[in-house]
Short mmCIF file of C-alpha atoms in Angstrom, two decimals:
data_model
loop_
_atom_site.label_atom_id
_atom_site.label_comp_id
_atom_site.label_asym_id
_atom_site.label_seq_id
_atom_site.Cartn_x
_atom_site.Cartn_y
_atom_site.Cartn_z
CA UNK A 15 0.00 0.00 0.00
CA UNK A 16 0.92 3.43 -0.02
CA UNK A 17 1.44 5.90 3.11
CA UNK A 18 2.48 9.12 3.92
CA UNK A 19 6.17 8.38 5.51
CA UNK A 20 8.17 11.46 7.70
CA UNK A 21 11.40 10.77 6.11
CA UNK A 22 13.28 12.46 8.55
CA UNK A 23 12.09 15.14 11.77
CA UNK A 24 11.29 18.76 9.99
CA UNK A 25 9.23 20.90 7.88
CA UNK A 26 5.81 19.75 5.82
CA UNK A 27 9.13 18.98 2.99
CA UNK A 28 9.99 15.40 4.89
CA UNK A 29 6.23 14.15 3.93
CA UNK A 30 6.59 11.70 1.23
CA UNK A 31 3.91 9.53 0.05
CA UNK A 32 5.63 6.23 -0.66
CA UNK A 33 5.08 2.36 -1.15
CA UNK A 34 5.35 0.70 2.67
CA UNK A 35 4.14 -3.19 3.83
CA UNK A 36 0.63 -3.11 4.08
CA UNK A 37 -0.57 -3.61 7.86
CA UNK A 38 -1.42 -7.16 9.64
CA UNK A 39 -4.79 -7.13 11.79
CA UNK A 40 -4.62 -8.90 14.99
CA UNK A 41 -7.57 -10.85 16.26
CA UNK A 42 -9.72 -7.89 17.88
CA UNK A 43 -8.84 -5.65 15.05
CA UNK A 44 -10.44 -4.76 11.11
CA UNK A 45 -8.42 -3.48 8.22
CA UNK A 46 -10.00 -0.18 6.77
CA UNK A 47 -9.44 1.06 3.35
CA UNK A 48 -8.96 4.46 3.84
CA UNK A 49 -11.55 6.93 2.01
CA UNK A 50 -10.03 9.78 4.16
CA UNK A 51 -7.86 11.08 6.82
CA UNK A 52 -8.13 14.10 8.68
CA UNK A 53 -4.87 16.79 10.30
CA UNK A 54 -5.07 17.49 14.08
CA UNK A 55 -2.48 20.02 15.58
CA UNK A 56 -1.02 16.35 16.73
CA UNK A 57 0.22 15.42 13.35
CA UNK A 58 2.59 18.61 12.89
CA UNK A 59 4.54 17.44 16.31
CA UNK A 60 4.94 14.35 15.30
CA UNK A 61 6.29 15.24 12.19
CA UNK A 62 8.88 17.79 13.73
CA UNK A 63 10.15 14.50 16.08
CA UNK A 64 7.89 15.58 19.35
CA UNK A 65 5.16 13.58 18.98
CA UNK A 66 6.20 10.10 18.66
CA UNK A 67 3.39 7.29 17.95
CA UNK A 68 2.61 4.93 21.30
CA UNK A 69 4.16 1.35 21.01
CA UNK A 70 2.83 -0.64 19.11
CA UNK A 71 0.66 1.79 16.79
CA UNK A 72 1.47 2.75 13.43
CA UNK A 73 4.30 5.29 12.34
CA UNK A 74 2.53 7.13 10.34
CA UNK A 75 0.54 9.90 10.39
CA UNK A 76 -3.12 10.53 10.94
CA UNK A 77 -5.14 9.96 13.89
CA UNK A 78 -8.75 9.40 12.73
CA UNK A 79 -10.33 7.88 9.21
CA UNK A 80 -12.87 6.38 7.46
CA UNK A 81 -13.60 4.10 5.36
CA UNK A 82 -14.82 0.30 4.22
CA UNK A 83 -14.10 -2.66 6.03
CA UNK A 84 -11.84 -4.97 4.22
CA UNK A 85 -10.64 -8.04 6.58
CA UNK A 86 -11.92 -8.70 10.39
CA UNK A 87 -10.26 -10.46 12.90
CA UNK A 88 -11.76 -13.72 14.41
CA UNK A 89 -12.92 -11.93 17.18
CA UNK A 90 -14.86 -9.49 15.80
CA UNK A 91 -18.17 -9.54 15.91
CA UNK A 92 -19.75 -6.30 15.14
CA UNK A 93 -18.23 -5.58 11.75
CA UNK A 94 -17.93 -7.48 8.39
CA UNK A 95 -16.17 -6.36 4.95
CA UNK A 96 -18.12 -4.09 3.12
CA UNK A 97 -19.37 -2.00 5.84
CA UNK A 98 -18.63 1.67 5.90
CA UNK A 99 -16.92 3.26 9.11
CA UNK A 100 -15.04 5.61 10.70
CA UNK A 101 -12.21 5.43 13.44
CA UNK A 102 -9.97 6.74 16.10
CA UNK A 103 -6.72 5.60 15.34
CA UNK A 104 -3.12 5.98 17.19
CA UNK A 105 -2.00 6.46 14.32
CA UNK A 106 -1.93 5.43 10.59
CA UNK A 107 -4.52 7.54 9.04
CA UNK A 108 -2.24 9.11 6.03
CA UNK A 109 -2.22 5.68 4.41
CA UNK A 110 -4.34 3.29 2.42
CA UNK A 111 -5.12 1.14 4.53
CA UNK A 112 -4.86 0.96 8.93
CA UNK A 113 -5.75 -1.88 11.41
CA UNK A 114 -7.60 -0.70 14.37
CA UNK A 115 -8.76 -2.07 17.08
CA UNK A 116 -12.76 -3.24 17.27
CA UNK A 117 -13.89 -0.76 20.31
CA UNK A 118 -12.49 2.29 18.12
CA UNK A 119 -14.58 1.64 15.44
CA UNK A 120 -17.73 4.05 14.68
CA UNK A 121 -20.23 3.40 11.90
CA UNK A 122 -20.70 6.17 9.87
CA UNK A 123 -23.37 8.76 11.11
CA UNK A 124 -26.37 9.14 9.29
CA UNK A 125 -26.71 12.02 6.71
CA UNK A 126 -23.11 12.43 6.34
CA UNK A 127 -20.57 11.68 3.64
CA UNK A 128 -18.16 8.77 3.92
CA UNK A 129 -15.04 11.20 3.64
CA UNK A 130 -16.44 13.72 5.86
CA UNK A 131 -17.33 11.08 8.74
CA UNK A 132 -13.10 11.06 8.77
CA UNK A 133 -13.47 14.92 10.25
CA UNK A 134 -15.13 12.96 13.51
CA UNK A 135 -13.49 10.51 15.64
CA UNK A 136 -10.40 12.58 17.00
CA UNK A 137 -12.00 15.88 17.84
CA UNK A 138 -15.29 14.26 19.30
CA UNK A 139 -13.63 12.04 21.41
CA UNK A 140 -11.11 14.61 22.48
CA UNK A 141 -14.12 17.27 23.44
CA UNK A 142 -16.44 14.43 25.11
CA UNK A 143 -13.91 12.86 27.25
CA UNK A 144 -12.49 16.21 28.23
CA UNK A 145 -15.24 18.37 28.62
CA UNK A 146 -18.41 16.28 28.93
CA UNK A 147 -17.44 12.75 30.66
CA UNK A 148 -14.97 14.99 32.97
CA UNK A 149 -15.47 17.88 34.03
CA UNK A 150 -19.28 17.62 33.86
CA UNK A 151 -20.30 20.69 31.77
CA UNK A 152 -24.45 21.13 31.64
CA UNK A 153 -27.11 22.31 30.66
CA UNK A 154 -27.86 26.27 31.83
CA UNK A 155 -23.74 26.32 32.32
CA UNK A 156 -20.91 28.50 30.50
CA UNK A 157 -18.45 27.16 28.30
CA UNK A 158 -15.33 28.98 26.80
CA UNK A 159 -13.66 27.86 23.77
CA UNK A 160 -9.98 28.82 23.14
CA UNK A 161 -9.75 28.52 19.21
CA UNK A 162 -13.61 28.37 18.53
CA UNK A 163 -12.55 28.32 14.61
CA UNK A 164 -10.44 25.16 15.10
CA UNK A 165 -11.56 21.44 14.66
CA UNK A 166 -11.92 21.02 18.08
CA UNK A 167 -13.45 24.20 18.46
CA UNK A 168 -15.91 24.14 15.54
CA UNK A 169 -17.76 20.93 16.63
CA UNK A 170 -17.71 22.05 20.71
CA UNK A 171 -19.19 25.17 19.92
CA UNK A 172 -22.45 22.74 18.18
CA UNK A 173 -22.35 20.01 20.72
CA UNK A 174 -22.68 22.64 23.65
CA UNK A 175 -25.25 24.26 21.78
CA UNK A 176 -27.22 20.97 21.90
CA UNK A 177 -27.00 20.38 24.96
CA UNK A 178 -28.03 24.20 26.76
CA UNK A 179 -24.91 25.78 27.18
CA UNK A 180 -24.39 29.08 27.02
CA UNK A 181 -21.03 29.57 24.20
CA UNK A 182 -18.10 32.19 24.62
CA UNK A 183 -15.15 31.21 21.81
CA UNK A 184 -11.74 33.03 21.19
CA UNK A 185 -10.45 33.40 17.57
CA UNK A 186 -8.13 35.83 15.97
CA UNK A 187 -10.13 37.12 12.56
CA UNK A 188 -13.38 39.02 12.04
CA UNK A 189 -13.85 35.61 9.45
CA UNK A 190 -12.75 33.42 12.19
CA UNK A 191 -15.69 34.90 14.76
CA UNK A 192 -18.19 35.23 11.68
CA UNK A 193 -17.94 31.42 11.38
CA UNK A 194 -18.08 30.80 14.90
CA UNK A 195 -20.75 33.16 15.46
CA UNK A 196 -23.32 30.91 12.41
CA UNK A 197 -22.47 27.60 14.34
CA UNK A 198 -23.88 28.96 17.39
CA UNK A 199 -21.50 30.47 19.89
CA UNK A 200 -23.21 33.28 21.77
CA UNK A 201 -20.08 35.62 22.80
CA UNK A 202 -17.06 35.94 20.52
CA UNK A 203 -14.01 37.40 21.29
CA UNK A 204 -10.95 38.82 19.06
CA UNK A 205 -8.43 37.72 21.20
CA UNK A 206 -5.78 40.13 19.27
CA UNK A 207 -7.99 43.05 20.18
CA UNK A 208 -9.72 42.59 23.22
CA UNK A 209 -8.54 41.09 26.73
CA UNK A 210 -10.59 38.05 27.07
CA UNK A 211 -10.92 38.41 30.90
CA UNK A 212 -12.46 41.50 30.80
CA UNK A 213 -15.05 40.51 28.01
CA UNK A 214 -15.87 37.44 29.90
CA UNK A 215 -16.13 39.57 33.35
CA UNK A 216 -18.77 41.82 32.10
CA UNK A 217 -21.04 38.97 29.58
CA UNK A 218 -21.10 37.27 33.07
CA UNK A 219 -21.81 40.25 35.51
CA UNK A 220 -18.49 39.42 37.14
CA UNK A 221 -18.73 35.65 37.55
CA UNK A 222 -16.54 34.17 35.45
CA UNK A 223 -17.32 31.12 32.86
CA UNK A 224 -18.17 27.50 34.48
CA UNK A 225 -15.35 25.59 31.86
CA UNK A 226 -12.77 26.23 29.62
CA UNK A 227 -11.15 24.23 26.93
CA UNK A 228 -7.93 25.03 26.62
CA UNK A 229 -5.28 24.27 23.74
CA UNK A 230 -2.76 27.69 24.87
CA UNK A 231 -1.55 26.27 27.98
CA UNK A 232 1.32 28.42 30.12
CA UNK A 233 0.73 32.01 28.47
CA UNK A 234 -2.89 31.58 29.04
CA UNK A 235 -2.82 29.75 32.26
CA UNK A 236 -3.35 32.52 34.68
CA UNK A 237 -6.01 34.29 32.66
CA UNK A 238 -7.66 31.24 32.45
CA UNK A 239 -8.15 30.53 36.31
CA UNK A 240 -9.13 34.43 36.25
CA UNK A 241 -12.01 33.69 33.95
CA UNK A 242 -13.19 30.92 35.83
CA UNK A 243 -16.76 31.03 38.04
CA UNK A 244 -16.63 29.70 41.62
CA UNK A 245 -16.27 25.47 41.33
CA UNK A 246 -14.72 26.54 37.91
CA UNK A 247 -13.35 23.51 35.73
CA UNK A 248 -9.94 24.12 33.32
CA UNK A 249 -9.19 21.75 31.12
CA UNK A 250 -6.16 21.99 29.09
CA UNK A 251 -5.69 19.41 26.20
CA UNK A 252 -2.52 21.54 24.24
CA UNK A 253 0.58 24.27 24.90
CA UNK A 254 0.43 26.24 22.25
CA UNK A 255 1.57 28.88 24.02
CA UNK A 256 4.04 26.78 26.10
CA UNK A 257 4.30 24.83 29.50
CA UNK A 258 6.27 27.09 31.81
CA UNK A 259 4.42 29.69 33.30
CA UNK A 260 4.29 31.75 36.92
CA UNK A 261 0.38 31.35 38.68
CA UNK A 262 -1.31 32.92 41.78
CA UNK A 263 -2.48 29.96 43.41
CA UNK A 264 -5.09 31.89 46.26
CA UNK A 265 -7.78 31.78 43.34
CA UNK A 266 -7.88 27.41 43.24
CA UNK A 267 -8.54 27.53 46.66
CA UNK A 268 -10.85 30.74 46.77
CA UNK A 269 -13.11 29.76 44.37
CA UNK A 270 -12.94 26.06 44.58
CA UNK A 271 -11.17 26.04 41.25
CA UNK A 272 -10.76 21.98 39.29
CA UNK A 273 -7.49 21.92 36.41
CA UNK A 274 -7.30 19.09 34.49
CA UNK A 275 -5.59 17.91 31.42
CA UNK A 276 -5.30 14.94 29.03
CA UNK A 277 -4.19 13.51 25.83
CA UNK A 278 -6.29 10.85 23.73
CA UNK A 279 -3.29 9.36 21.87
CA UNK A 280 -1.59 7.64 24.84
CA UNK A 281 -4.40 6.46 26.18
CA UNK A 282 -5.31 2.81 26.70
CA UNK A 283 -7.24 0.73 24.07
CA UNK A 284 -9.84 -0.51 27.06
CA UNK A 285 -10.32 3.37 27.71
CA UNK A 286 -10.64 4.44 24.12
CA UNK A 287 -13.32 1.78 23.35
CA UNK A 288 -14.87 3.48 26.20
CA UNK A 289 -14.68 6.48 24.98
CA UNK A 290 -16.05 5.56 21.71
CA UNK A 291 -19.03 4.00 23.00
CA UNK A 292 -20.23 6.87 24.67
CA UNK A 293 -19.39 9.28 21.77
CA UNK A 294 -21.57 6.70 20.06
CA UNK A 295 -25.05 6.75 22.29
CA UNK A 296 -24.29 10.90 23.16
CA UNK A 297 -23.03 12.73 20.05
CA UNK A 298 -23.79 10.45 17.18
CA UNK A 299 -27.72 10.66 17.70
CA UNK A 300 -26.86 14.75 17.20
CA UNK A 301 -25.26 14.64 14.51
CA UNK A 302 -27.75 12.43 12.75
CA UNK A 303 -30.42 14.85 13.92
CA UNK A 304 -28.49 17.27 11.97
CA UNK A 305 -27.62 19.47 15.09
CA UNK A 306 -23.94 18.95 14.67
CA UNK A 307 -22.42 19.29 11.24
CA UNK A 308 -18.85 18.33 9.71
CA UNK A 309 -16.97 21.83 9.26
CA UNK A 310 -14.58 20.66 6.78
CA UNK A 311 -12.19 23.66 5.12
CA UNK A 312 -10.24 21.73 2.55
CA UNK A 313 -9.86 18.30 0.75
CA UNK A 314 -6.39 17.75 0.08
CA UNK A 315 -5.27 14.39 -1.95
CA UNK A 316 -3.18 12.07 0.34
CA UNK A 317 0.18 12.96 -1.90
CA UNK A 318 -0.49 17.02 -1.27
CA UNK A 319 0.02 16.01 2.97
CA UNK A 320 3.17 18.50 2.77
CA UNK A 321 0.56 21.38 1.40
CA UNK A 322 -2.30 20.44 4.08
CA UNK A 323 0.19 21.04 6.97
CA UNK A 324 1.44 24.12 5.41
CA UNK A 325 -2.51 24.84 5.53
CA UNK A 326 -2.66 24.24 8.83
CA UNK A 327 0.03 25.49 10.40
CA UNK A 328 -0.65 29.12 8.97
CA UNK A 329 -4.12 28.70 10.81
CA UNK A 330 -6.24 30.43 7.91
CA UNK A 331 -8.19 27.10 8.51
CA UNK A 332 -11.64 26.75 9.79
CA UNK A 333 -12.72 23.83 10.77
CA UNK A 334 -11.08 20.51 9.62
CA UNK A 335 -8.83 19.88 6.61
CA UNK A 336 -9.17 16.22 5.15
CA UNK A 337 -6.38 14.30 2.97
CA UNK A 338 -8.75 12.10 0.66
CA UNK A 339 -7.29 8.57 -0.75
#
């Protein structure tokens, strides 16, 4: 088959798509042939050396897909070739073809494309394990968004939505907050022109937001517990803006403040099937309801990887971009 192989640690240059051994399902796994991959922030690390793929899981790129079933392993039940399906992955999606494991397998939600179901699996596992399964947000609650125009950002701002939340989102365009602004979010804020505090401070009458998603990290860190409501929940899943920072603790203990943070790669495959199943019976019913949409930006072809990171890391994206096969 052929993949997308990081020939060495560096720019979106070292992305080559090349012939490689095709992959060898075990028993609780089934082969997909790739219809389409999509980029997370994730893919760029890994490609610069930073990021490295857990043991055992492919080396190459790509952390979600979709696609048709084309071989099952003799413990799976659920599946059989020819069925059409999306998946979180560890890795593997920039290829032709990936094994995954049984429990991360989705089928593909009703009313949406076969490519476009690959703009899923990572961000909607990422946002319900973090946000929803964790740190509880509900209905009649406040919600920020750092990078509302983002993947991640563009389907939390429409699950929330579903579920009664009130929406504040950060972005860094007038186009950025535009597109926000149609999926739903109820406060946005220009980030490059406006102190997000302060905003926050006076939509809330001086309370502060109930939870914040958080991809900044250390710059942001401080403001972040400073937009918080009392029993506040921070949950930081990325460091854009580094991991080092200086914080006034008083405000944790003041206002009963909860900071969390996670990853989805590393985790286990017993805790990602979990994960899965309870995107499953929660989100997919909403998207086939048509209350949560696939914001996809760009299709790229899997050989033009190199151009869809360039894409991505100038962040003129909104939404997802998707390498097609």
């Amino acid at each position: 088959m052929k993949a997308v192989v990081i020939t060495s640690p560096g720019g979106p240059e070292v992305l080559k798509l090349q012939e490689v051994e095709d992959p060898q399902i075990k028993d609780d796994e089934i082969l997909i042939k790739i219809a389409a991959t999509a980029l997370n922030r994730a893919d760029t690390l890994q490609r610069q050396g930073k990021y490295p793929p857990p043991k055992g899981d492919s080396e190459y790129p790509g952390l979600e897909c979709s696609g048709t079933v084309e071989a099952v392993g003799k413990e799976v039940t659920r599946w059989k070739i020819g069925d059409q399906v999306c998946a979180l992955i560890g890795g593997g999606g920039y290829a032709e073809k990936v094994a995954v494991p049984t429990g991360q397998v989705l089928p593909i939600p009703s009313g949406v494309s076969l490519q476009d179901a690959a703009s899923f699996p990572e961000v909607v596992c990422t946002v319900w394990s973090t946000i929803f399964m964790t740190s509880k947000l509900s209905s009649g609650e406040t919600f920020l968004i750092h990078g509302g125009s983002s993947g991640i950002g563009t389907f939390a701002i429409q699950m929330a939505k579903c579920l009664g939340v009130k929406v504040f989102i950060t972005a860094g365009s007038e186009e950025k907050l535009s597109a926000c602004k149609e999926l739903g979010a109820d406060v946005c804020i220009n980030y490059k022109t406006e102190d997000f505090v302060t905003r926050i401070k006076e939509e809330t009458g001086g309370k502060g937001v109930d939870v914040i998603l958080d991809n900044i990290g250390g710059s942001y860190f401080q403001r972040n517990l400073d937009s918080l409501n009392v029993d506040g929940r921070l949950f930081i899943i990325g460091f854009m803006g580094g991991t080092v920072t200086q914080v006034n603790l008083g405000c944790l203990l003041a206002r009963r403040l909860t900071v969390q943070a996670a990853g989805l790669r590393s985790r286990s495959p017993k805790n990602k099937a979990q994960i899965v199943r309870e995107v499953e019976k929660n989100v997919w019913p909403a998207i086939a309801a048509g209350k949560v949409k696939p914001v996809v930006y760009k299709y790229f072809p899997l050989a033009e990887a190199a151009e869809a990171h360039q894409l991505m890391e100038s962040s003129n994206h909104i939404g997802k971009i998707l390498l097609t096969v």
